[in-house]
Every structure is written in C-alpha cells, then in structure tokens.
Coordinates of N, CA and C in Angstrom, one line a residue:
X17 N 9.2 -66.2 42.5 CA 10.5 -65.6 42.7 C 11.3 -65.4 41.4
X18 N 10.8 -66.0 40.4 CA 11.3 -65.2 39.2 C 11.1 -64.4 38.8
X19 N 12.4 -63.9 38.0 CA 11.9 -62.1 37.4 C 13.1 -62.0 36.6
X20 N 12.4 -61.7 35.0 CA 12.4 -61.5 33.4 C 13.1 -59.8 33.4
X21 N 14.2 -59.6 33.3 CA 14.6 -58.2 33.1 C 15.0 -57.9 31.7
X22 N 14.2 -57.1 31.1 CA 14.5 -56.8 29.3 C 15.7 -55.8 29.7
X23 N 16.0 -55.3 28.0 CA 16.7 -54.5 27.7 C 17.1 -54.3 26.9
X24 N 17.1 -53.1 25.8 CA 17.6 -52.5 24.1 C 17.1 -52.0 23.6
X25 N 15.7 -51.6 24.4 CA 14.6 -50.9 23.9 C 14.6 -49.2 23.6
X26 N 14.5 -48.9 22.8 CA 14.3 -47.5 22.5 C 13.8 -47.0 21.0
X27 N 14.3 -45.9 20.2 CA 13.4 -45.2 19.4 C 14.7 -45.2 18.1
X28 N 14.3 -45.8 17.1 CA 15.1 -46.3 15.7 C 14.0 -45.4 14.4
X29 N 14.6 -45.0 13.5 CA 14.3 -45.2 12.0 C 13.7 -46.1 11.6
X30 N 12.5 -46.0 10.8 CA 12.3 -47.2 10.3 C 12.8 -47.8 8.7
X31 N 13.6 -48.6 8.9 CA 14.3 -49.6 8.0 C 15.6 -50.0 9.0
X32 N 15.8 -49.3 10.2 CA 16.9 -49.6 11.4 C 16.6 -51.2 12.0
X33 N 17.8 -51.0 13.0 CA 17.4 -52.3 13.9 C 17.5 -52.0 15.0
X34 N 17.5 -53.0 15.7 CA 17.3 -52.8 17.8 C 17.5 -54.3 17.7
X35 N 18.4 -54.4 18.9 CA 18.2 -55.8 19.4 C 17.8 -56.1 21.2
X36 N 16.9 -56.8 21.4 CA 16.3 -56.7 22.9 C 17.1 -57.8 23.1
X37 N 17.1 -58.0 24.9 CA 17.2 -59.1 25.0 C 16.7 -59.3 27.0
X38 N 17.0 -60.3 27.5 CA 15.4 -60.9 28.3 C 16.4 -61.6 29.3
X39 N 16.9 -61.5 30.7 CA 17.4 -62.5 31.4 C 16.6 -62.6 32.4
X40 N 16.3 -64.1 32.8 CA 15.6 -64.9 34.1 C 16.7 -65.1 35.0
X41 N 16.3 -64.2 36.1 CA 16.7 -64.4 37.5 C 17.4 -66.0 37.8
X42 N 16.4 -66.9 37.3 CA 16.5 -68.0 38.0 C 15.3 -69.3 37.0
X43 N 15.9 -70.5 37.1 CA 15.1 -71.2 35.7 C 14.1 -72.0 37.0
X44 N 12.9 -72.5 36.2 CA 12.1 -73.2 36.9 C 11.7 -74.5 35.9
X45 N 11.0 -75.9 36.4 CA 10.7 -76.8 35.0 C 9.5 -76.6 34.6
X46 N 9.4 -74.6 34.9 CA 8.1 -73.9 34.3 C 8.2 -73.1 33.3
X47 N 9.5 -73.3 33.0 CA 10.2 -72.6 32.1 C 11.2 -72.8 30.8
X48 N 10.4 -74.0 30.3 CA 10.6 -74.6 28.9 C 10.8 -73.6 27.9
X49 N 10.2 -72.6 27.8 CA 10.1 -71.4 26.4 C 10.0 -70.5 27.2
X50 N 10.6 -69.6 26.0 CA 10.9 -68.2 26.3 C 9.9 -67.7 25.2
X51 N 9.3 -66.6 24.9 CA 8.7 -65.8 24.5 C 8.7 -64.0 24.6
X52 N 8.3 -63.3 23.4 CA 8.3 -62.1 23.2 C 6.8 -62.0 22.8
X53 N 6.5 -61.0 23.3 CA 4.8 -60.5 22.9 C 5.1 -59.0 22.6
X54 N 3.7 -58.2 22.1 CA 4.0 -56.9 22.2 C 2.9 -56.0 22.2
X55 N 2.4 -55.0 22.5 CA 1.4 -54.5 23.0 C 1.7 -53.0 22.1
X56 N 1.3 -52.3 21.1 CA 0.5 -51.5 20.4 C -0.4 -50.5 21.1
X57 N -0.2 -49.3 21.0 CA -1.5 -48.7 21.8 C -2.5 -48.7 20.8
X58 N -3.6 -48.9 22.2 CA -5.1 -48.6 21.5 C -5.1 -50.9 21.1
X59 N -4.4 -51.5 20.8 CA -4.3 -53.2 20.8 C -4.1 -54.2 21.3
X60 N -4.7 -55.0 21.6 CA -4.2 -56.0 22.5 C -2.9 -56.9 22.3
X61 N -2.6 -57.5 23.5 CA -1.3 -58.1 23.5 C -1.2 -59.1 22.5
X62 N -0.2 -59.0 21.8 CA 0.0 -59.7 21.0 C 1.6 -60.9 20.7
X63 N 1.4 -62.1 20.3 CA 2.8 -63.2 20.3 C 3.5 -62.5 19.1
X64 N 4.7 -62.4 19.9 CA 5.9 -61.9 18.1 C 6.6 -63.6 17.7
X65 N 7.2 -64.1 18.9 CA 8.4 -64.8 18.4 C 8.3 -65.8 20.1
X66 N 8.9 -67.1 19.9 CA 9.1 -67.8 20.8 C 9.8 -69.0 20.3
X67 N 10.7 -69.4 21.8 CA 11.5 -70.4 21.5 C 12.2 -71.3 22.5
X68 N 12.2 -72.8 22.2 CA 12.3 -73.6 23.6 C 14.1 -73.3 24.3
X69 N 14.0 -74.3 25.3 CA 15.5 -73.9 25.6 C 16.1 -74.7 24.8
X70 N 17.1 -74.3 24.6 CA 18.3 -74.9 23.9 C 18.0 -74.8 22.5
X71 N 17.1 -73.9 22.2 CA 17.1 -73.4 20.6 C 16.3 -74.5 19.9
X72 N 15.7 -75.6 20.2 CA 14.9 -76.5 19.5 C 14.1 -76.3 18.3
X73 N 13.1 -75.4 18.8 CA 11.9 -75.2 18.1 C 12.2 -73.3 18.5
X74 N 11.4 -72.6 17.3 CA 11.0 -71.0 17.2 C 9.7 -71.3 16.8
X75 N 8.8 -70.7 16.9 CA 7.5 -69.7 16.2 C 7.8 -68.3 15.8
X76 N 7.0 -67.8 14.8 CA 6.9 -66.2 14.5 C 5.4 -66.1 14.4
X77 N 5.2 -65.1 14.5 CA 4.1 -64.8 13.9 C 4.5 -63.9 12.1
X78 N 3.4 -63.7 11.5 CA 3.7 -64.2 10.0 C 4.0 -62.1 10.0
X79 N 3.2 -61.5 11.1 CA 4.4 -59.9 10.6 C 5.5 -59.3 10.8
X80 N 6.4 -60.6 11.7 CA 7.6 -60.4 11.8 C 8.2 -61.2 10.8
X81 N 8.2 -62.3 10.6 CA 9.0 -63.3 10.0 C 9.7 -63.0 8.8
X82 N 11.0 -63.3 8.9 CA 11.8 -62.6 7.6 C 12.2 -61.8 8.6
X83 N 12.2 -61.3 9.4 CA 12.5 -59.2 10.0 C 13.3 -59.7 11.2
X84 N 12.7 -60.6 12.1 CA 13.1 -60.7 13.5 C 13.5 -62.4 13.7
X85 N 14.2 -62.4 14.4 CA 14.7 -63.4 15.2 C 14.9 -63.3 16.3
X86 N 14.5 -64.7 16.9 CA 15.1 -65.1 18.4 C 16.0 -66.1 18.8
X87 N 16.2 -66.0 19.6 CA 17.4 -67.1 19.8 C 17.5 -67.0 21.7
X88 N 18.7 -67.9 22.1 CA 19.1 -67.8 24.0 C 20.0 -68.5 24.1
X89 N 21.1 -68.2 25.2 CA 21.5 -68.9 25.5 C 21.2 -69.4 27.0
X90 N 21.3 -70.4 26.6 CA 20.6 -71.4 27.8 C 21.4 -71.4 29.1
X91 N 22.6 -71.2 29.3 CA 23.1 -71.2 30.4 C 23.0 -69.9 30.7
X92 N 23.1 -68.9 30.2 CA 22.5 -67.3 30.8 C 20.8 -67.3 30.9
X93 N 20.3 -68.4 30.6 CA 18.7 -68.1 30.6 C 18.5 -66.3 30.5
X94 N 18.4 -66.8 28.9 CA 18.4 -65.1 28.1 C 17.8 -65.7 27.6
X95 N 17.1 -64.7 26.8 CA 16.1 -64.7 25.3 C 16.7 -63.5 24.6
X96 N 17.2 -63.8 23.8 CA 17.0 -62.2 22.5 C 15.9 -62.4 21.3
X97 N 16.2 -60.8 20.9 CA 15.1 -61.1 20.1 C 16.0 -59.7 18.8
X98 N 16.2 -60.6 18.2 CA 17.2 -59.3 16.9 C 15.8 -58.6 15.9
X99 N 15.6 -57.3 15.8 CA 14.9 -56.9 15.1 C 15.6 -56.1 13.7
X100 N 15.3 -56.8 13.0 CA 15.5 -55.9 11.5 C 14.7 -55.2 10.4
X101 N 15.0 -54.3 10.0 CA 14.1 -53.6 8.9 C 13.0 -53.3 9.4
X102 N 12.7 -52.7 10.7 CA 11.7 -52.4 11.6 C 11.1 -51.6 11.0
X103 N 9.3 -51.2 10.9 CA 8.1 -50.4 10.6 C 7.7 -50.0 11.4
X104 N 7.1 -48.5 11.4 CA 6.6 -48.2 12.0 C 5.6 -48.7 12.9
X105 N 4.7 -49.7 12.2 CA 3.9 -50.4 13.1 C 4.6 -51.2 13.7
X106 N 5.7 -51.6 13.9 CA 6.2 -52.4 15.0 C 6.4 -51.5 16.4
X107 N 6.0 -50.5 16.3 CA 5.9 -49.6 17.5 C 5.4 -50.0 18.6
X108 N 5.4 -50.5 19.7 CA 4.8 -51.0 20.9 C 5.6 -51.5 22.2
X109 N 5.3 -51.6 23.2 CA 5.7 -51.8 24.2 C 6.2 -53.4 24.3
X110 N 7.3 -54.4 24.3 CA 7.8 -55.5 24.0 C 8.0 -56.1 25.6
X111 N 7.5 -57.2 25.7 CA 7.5 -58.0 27.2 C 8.3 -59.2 26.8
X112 N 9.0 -59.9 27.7 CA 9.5 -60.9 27.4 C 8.4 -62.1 28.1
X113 N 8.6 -62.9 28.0 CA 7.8 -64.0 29.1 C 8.1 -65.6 29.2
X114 N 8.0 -66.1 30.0 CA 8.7 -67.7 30.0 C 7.6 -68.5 30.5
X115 N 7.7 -69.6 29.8 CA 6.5 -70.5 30.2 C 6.7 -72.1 29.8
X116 N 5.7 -73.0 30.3 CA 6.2 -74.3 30.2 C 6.3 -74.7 28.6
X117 N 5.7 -73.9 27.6 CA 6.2 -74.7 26.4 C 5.6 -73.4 25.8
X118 N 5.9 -73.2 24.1 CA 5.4 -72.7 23.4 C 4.3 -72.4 23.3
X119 N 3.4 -71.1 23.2 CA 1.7 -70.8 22.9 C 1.8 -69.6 22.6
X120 N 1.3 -69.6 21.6 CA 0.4 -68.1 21.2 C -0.3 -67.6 21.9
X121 N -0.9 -68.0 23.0 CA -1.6 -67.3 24.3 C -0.9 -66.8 25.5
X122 N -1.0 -65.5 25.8 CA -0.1 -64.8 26.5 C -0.3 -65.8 28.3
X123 N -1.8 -65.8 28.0 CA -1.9 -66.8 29.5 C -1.4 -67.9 30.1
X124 N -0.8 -68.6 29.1 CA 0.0 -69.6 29.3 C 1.3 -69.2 29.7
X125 N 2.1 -68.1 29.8 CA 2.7 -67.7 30.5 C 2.6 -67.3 31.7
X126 N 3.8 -68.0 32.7 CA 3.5 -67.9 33.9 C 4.5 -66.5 34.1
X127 N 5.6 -66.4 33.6 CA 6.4 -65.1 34.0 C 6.7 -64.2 32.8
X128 N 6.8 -62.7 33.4 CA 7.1 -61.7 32.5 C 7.7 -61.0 33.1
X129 N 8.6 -60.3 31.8 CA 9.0 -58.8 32.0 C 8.7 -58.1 32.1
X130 N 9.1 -56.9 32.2 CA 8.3 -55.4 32.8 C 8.3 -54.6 31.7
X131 N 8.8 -55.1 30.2 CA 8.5 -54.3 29.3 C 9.3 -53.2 28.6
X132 N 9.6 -53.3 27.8 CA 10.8 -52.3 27.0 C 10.1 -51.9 25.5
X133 N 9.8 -50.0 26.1 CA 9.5 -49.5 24.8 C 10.2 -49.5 23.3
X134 N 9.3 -49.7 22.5 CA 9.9 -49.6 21.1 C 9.3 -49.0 20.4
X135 N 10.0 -47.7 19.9 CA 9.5 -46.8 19.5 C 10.1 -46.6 17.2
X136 N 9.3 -46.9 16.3 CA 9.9 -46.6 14.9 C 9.1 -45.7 14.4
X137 N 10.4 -44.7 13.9 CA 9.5 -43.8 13.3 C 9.3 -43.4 11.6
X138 N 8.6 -43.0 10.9 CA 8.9 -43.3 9.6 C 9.5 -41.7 9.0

C-alpha cells in the first residue's frame, strides 16, 4: 500500500541544476532508507545516492559525489535529491525507492517510484 511519488524532473543545461524530490504515502519498519537510482538508456539500473531516516548515514556513488546530494525530512517521509553541475551523462530516468536499510542493490528495495525524466544537454 505504499507509493513513492517523485517530482522536479525535467530538461536542464549542462553545468545547471534540478532538484528531485520523493514522498512516501505512508512509512513502514520497511522503510529505514530512502534511495535514488537511475536508469540510462541502452543501461542498467543503477544506485546514485541513499540515506537512512533521520539523515544518519548517505552513500554516493563515486559519479555523483561532489555534484549531488540527498537529504529528507523525516516527518514528511520525503527524500530529495539536489543535483548540481549536471553532465550530460547524467541523462536518465531517476526512481526513488525505500527499503529496510541502505544497498547498492536495487532488489533490496521493496518500494519505488514511477520515475522522473532527466534530461542534460550539452
């Protein structure tokens, strides 16, 4: 019965920003971490950024880092995700997803968003 609704997605410059952001319907204690992945055409899904509730712990992965940030607040059970100095290759379809703890593996997520294009052009 939960359901991840994104939103901020669209088509920037590249050196621009975009900021996404991710609210859960409803929190479960399945829902320790929030997470952003992103999908590339023609590539598999891939982990950008994640982070527990109440801001504890982040991950990046090492082609954002420096560029993007995440953050939530916990009583709106939101995720944002601030992007800066965006590349063209950051071009891809952006999911949010929530799950019992932090992983780099998308399957360890039990819930996701429906996804918000991001489009940079050079």
């Amino acid at each position: 019965q939960v359901q991840l609704v994104e939103s901020g997605g669209g088509l920037v410059q590249a050196g621009g920003s975009l900021g996404l952001s991710c609210e859960a319907s409803r929190r479960t204690l399945l829902m320790n971490a929030m997470a952003w992945f992103r999908q590339a055409p023609g590539k598999e899904r891939e982990f950008v950024a994640a982070i527990t509730r109440g801001g504890g712990s982040t991950d990046y992965t090492d082609a954002v880092k420096g560029r993007f940030t995440i953050s939530e607040e916990n009583a709106k059970n939101t995720v944002y995700l601030q992007m800066n100095s965006l590349k063209p290759e950051d071009t891809a379809v952006y999911y949010c997803a929530a799950g019992l703890r932090i992983s780099l593996r998308s399957r360890d997520y039990g819930y996701w968003g429906q996804g918000t294009q991001v489009t940079v052009s050079s």
